[in-house]
Amino acid sequence: MAVPEVEGSLLRGPSDQKYASIERQTSAYKPLETYALEKEKHYQQQFGDMYFLRLTKLKPAVDRVAEEAWDDFHIGGETVEKVERVLDVRQGKLCWVSGTIYMEMPLKPNILDDISKDHWISAPPPRQKYLSAAGEDLIMLEDESGRLRLVGAPLSSEMLVTGCIVAVMGTENANGDFEVIDIKVPDLPPQAERWHTTEPIPDGPSKKKMKMDEDEDEDMDKPVSNGKKIAIVSGLGFSGTNLGHAVEINLLTEYLLGEALDPVTQESVSQISRLIIAGNSIALDDNAISTDTIGNTRKAHKKYGYDSSAYNPAPTKHFDDFLASVLPTMPVTLIPGYTDPANVSLPQQPIHPAMFPQARVFGRTPPKAGEEHQAGWFDTVTNPWDGEIEGWKVLGTGGQNVDDVFKYVESEDRLGMMEAMCRWRCCAPTAPDTLWSYPFQDDDPFVLNTCPHLFFVGSQPKFDTAEIEGPEGQTIRLIAVPKFSETGEVVLVDTETLEASLVRISVA
Amino acid sequence: MADYKTYLASSILTEDKIVTYRLLSRALKVNVNAAKEMLYEFHREQNGRKPGTIHATYLISGTKRKEPEPTNGAAEQDGEDTHMQSSLYFSSSMPQPEESIEESGVLSITLVREENLEEVRSQYEHITSVHVYSIGPHQLKDLQILSDITRQVRELTADDDPIETASQYGTITNKNVRRRKGTRPPPAATPAPIPTKTAPTKPKQEVKTSIPPLKQEVSSTAKDFFGKSKATAAANTSSKDKATASNISKESTPNPPNLKRDNSSIFKSFAKAKPKLKREGTDSSAAADSPAISAAEDSPMKDVSDDEEETYVPPAPANTEIVAKSRRERKENEERLKKMMDMSDEEEDIKEETPIVEEKEKEKEASPEKEVVPVVSGERRRGRRRVMKKKTVKDEEGYLVTKEEPVWESFSEDEPAPAPKPKVHAPAASTKAKKGAAKQGQGSIMSFFGKK
């Protein structure tokens, strides 16, 4: 057999070469607890308060944008005037007003329909899209005073979903509908600089790099990569029944451990300072559920009891094994997703470390008296999650927010939806309408008060990345993280340039 | 270093196993990169001697060429881009899905069989590294089998501290790693929490030796049950009444089988203290001190509680050692108990008389839609409860119709026989009734614990 001529080939006999042990890069990391709920949760509140909170928070921002754009705006000799409330819009008068979008869609799940149909048919399967082909969808603008139906050409080109806050300019026509001429959104929130709240870790090589970067920043040059990276993976999909990608996961482990491939690659792997798992680590086992309903003789007997025989510990066991092998070499941030063993409604709370008997020793230690609260080496966090990694403000979700917006719009462009969310200043606009959410009373944490530098979303159909800019020079790196179980892909983000690259693991 | 050949020969040729570089490195405690070279050398040597005896898999990394890329991403993407919504406010900086996601930016890692190596290599534009991943005696039909080797590696290194051994195997080390100190090591691969027999006996002993007050309290209550059943017999309740009584909340039911179940469920709340406590009760009344009897008593209770959903842990047969050890203590306890029993028996007898009279008087005045208002008279709780009574009437056509009707009756906690007054018809709203029932249940439990 011919030996391929490759520089990183280990296809040679054993030599006495000593392989130096490689040290992994440090990770500057500070999680924020924006989305952590209190221990005592109440569900008696009305969800309507969330819309009110969101509107009061975002109305000033969108009003400012609209005022700038439409101040002294004339159409046919008529000046645009601002109207405070939706109800104050007068017919035939050119005006602009801000409010919350509400999409009236016949195909959208409706709790009242559900209840009335409950008695006759089983629940309809979840829809791919709420969009009606017949064009029966209505777009409304609402605030605390009332609702206004929006019509007009600009709507067809806009991405609009329930819950986003916009300002519209136009007139009310004879039918009582509002003819939209233009639409404005709050646009990106103000962005803090890098290393806003955290300090760079004084580390030998990276400090040198930092100095270089500072010099170059003055020259307005692009930052230079020092090779330091974070890895983001999503949809590991550990399953109890289907182990179709077990080897891929093993290869991922070996790659991250720096055991696979040649010393040169291993050296570059050591630059990966952190692994972020963005949702759906445990796969849904549809099979297991269906067999349960068939073999229900035992269940009928055990009317109130918990049938422990139906529980399959394999997925969490495998996941725990994976974490336990990766954790000794790198810190892990675990964001739950739709299929993970956490609560379903956003913000999903951290998966309890007790799920991981091996990995939990790396978890957070309770802070001693007077000691500052320190993030765990193995950090199970909320979904959505925000924090600072290497000084960058990072926002990440398990993917439900984008998946739900996807159902409202015609587009397949996931990055476009992510951008829209940033410009709406709301990372989960469709909550609480079609996206399950905790009924917040005092604050809507989904509203983005500050602009992240990096916004990633897990469990997307394919990898995609882009950089968007805001009016005040804000930049956000958007990354759609693909499902590992389907693509075998891991995203590596450079911590200096925030550029994303891909590692694809496959079995031929 | 040289013994790798022996190891590989025995594993692969003799034991018919597959060996990956990780398994080899763990088995021989060598660096993974050295292990990869060993695999290659062994594979080359063996196949040089006798071609086709050893089959290898390879791990290739590098950048792939664009055309043979099997993922349908590229083609789809172009299609999508055409009907991307052109947005007014996004138009300024609509994200340009960077086509820089071209294959040159992707590090592709492929695990491939020896047979397909050339084919896969041709898909690569640039190969950065390649090494033998595993060797085995057969051609692998499904590469997923290799995931089983990972499990073997895990078993092999189960006792090692991965942080300490990392540098030995060439794993990337991290000096910042933090672990909780002082925690016990994670459980082994099969952490089956099977309740062993030794576990229940321990708390039992503890209860016996260290918490005498609790024991006394409970045993005195246990005695109450006996006292009650005696009183029941004395009251000479009719069969009709008994039927009624069985519908009443369990805690105050005088029915013997129900009494037993009550015992078991209440004792359950005292966890494993049950068998001992039970015996304490019998000790004093029947003066039976043998563990055999107490075990015999336990078994019917277990049967009863089988109906219930709670998992019942059958008590371990009383240990004679423990019995011997604590005999002296028990005698003391018995002494105390006997005193207590005598006292409370007398008390009971006195008390029993008065409330019945009181109750009867009360019933006469009672308005039918009464809520349960527990009245504490002296040490006793009193209240009203709703019970279902059978009522037989002749209807228009002359048939006898038996109906169950809710009826209010008052009761007292320590009343042995709740003398029912079927005349009192309760049309009460169902919500009220429910509330009443709940309250009543709580009240009786409270009195159970509160009894001193």
XYZ file of N, CA, C and O in Angstrom, chain B residues 143-223:
324
model
N -18.737 1.192 10.642
C -17.697 1.819 11.458
C -18.219 2.222 12.839
O -17.440 2.533 13.730
N -19.543 2.242 12.990
C -20.086 2.619 14.297
C -19.682 1.622 15.390
O -19.757 1.939 16.568
N -19.261 0.422 14.950
C -18.785 -0.564 15.929
C -17.640 0.022 16.753
O -17.471 -0.298 17.924
N -16.900 0.915 16.130
C -15.725 1.465 16.808
C -16.096 2.249 18.060
O -15.263 2.455 18.939
N -17.341 2.696 18.134
C -17.728 3.437 19.328
C -17.686 2.534 20.560
O -17.554 3.008 21.683
N -17.797 1.245 20.305
C -17.717 0.307 21.432
C -16.307 0.285 22.027
O -16.142 0.047 23.219
N -15.312 0.543 21.196
C -13.936 0.556 21.690
C -13.749 1.698 22.680
O -13.018 1.570 23.658
N -14.443 2.803 22.405
C -14.350 3.934 23.313
C -14.812 3.540 24.705
O -14.270 3.990 25.711
N -15.845 2.707 24.720
C -16.338 2.239 26.007
C -15.262 1.416 26.712
O -15.047 1.547 27.910
N -14.574 0.583 25.929
C -13.500 -0.226 26.528
C -12.393 0.665 27.072
O -11.838 0.397 28.143
N -12.090 1.725 26.305
C -11.063 2.658 26.773
C -11.490 3.253 28.099
O -10.706 3.367 29.038
N -12.765 3.587 28.179
C -13.283 4.207 29.385
C -13.171 3.242 30.571
O -12.826 3.636 31.677
N -13.494 1.995 30.293
C -13.412 1.005 31.366
C -11.971 0.823 31.827
O -11.688 0.669 33.005
N -11.091 0.863 30.837
C -9.673 0.650 31.142
C -9.123 1.760 32.028
O -8.258 1.538 32.867
N -9.638 2.969 31.819
C -9.091 4.111 32.545
C -10.032 4.572 33.651
O -9.917 5.688 34.142
N -10.955 3.705 34.017
C -11.984 4.119 34.977
C -11.373 4.560 36.299
O -11.887 5.468 36.957
N -10.291 3.932 36.678
C -9.716 4.239 37.990
C -8.724 5.390 37.948
O -8.284 5.874 38.981
N -8.375 5.807 36.738
C -7.369 6.860 36.633
C -8.015 8.229 36.783
O -9.183 8.416 36.466
N -7.240 9.160 37.238
C -7.681 10.538 37.238
C -7.313 11.122 35.884
O -6.135 11.217 35.546
N -8.300 11.489 35.082
C -7.994 11.943 33.714
C -7.083 13.157 33.692
O -6.360 13.382 32.723
N -7.114 13.952 34.753
C -6.280 15.152 34.740
C -4.821 14.790 34.933
O -3.921 15.369 34.313
N -4.575 13.794 35.760
C -3.187 13.426 36.022
C -2.574 12.630 34.882
O -1.389 12.761 34.577
N -3.395 11.806 34.253
C -2.832 10.949 33.218
C -2.827 11.613 31.853
O -2.324 11.044 30.895
N -3.400 12.819 31.771
C -3.557 13.444 30.454
C -2.240 13.583 29.710
O -2.141 13.241 28.537
N -1.227 14.069 30.417
C 0.026 14.338 29.703
C 0.690 13.037 29.266
O 1.406 13.002 28.275
N 0.419 11.989 30.000
C 1.006 10.694 29.639
C 0.501 10.226 28.272
O 1.259 9.708 27.458
N -0.781 10.437 28.043
C -1.364 9.986 26.779
C -1.301 11.042 25.689
O -1.684 10.776 24.555
N -0.873 12.234 26.030
C -0.792 13.272 25.021
C -2.062 14.086 24.892
O -2.214 14.846 23.946
N -2.980 13.914 25.827
C -4.164 14.761 25.829
C -3.753 16.173 26.206
O -2.844 16.366 27.006
N -4.445 17.143 25.636
C -4.128 18.528 25.973
C -4.492 18.775 27.430
O -5.601 18.465 27.862
N -3.558 19.329 28.153
C -3.811 19.562 29.570
C -4.301 20.986 29.778
O -4.128 21.853 28.921
N -4.915 21.197 30.907
C -5.402 22.525 31.219
C -5.092 22.803 32.680
O -5.583 22.123 33.569
N -4.264 23.806 32.896
C -3.820 24.046 34.272
C -4.889 24.736 35.099
O -4.829 24.779 36.311
N -5.914 25.280 34.410
C -6.928 26.029 35.153
C -8.094 25.167 35.608
O -9.038 25.683 36.196
N -8.045 23.900 35.286
C -9.222 23.077 35.561
C -9.545 23.089 37.053
O -8.666 23.038 37.916
N -10.819 23.240 37.336
C -11.271 23.280 38.722
C -12.231 22.119 38.952
O -13.120 21.868 38.169
N -11.983 21.465 40.036
C -12.906 20.401 40.414
C -13.306 20.606 41.847
O -12.562 21.185 42.634
N -14.445 20.097 42.172
C -14.867 20.161 43.568
C -13.996 19.237 44.383
O -13.744 18.105 43.998
N -13.545 19.738 45.478
C -12.708 18.901 46.330
C -13.571 18.254 47.396
O -14.599 18.773 47.796
N -13.069 17.138 47.840
C -13.735 16.484 48.957
C -14.981 15.737 48.584
O -15.596 15.101 49.417
N -15.364 15.810 47.312
C -16.532 15.044 46.904
C -16.095 13.633 46.589
O -14.990 13.395 46.131
N -17.013 12.741 46.805
C -16.675 11.353 46.526
C -16.595 11.165 45.016
O -17.224 11.886 44.255
N -15.810 10.219 44.583
C -15.671 9.979 43.149
C -17.016 9.588 42.551
O -17.864 9.011 43.240
N -17.226 9.937 41.297
C -18.493 9.613 40.661
C -18.734 8.115 40.692
O -17.791 7.320 40.670
N -19.992 7.746 40.757
C -20.300 6.317 40.836
C -19.847 5.571 39.591
O -19.647 6.169 38.543
N -19.695 4.297 39.743
C -19.213 3.477 38.646
C -20.240 3.419 37.528
O -21.316 3.986 37.614
N -19.866 2.706 36.480
C -20.666 2.712 35.257
C -22.121 2.344 35.501
O -23.012 2.845 34.842
N -22.365 1.442 36.429
C -23.746 1.077 36.704
C -24.112 1.492 38.124
O -23.910 0.749 39.069
N -24.599 2.709 38.264
C -24.928 3.179 39.599
C -26.351 2.777 39.981
O -27.241 3.608 40.058
N -26.570 1.505 40.145
C -27.910 1.045 40.465
C -28.167 1.194 41.958
O -27.528 0.533 42.762
N -29.044 2.101 42.311
C -29.290 2.337 43.737
C -30.257 1.303 44.317
O -31.414 1.593 44.576
N -29.792 0.087 44.431
C -30.661 -0.963 44.954
C -30.682 -0.860 46.468
O -29.634 -0.873 47.121
N -31.865 -0.745 47.014
C -31.930 -0.671 48.481
C -31.518 -2.004 49.103
O -32.162 -3.030 48.900
N -30.442 -1.981 49.788
C -29.966 -3.207 50.392
C -30.657 -3.434 51.725
O -31.255 -2.541 52.291
N -30.541 -4.638 52.171
C -31.256 -4.959 53.406
C -30.608 -4.297 54.612
O -31.259 -4.069 55.612
N -29.342 -4.028 54.491
C -28.675 -3.429 55.639
C -29.136 -2.007 55.854
O -29.154 -1.526 56.968
N -29.487 -1.348 54.769
C -29.879 0.050 54.893
C -31.089 0.257 55.799
O -31.042 1.089 56.695
N -32.165 -0.503 55.605
C -33.318 -0.238 56.466
C -33.078 -0.559 57.939
O -33.646 0.089 58.805
N -32.245 -1.528 58.213
C -32.083 -1.918 59.608
C -31.402 -0.827 60.412
O -31.689 -0.645 61.574
N -30.524 -0.108 59.762
C -29.773 0.895 60.503
C -30.645 1.968 61.116
O -30.601 2.175 62.324
N -31.444 2.642 60.277
C -32.280 3.675 60.886
C -33.204 3.116 61.948
O -33.519 3.797 62.915
N -33.594 1.887 61.780
C -34.472 1.268 62.759
C -33.793 1.277 64.124
O -34.350 1.662 65.129
N -32.549 0.871 64.063
C -31.805 0.805 65.306
C -31.668 2.187 65.917
O -31.804 2.366 67.111
N -31.409 3.132 65.062
C -31.236 4.481 65.551
C -32.482 4.943 66.273
O -32.412 5.497 67.352
N -33.580 4.713 65.620
C -34.826 5.157 66.228
C -34.977 4.532 67.593
O -35.321 5.176 68.557
N -34.647 3.275 67.639
C -34.861 2.561 68.878
C -34.009 3.121 70.007
O -34.482 3.332 71.110
N -32.754 3.354 69.704
C -31.845 3.720 70.776
C -31.843 5.211 71.056
O -31.740 5.620 72.206
N -31.936 6.009 70.031
C -31.644 7.411 70.249
C -32.875 8.295 70.344
O -32.780 9.428 70.774
N -34.028 7.835 69.921
C -35.180 8.726 69.966
C -36.318 8.100 70.755
O -37.348 7.757 70.198
N -36.133 7.928 71.992
C -37.230 7.349 72.768
C -38.490 8.221 72.811
O -39.583 7.678 72.803
N -38.391 9.533 72.852
C -39.616 10.324 72.957
C -40.571 10.043 71.795
O -41.757 9.846 71.990
N -40.026 10.008 70.609
C -40.846 9.771 69.429
C -41.549 8.433 69.569
O -42.726 8.291 69.303
N -40.800 7.463 70.003
C -41.331 6.115 70.092
C -42.524 6.091 71.036
O -43.564 5.537 70.747
N -42.318 6.746 72.133
C -43.398 6.742 73.109
C -44.633 7.390 72.545
O -45.738 6.898 72.669
N -44.403 8.483 71.924
C -45.521 9.219 71.388
C -46.316 8.348 70.427
O -47.516 8.202 70.535
N -45.579 7.749 69.506
C -46.263 6.972 68.492
C -46.909 5.738 69.097
O -48.024 5.387 68.765
N -46.192 5.127 69.999
C -46.758 3.902 70.545
C -48.007 4.208 71.351
O -48.953 3.441 71.367
N -48.025 5.349 71.961
C -49.227 5.696 72.695
C -50.385 5.865 71.727
O -51.513 5.491 72.014
N -50.100 6.398 70.564
C -51.150 6.538 69.579
C -51.582 5.182 69.062
O -52.753 4.938 68.816
N -50.588 4.346 68.872
C -50.922 3.006 68.415
C -51.887 2.364 69.393
O -52.844 1.693 69.016
N -51.618 2.617 70.599
C -52.501 2.085 71.633
C -53.897 2.676 71.479
O -54.902 2.006 71.678
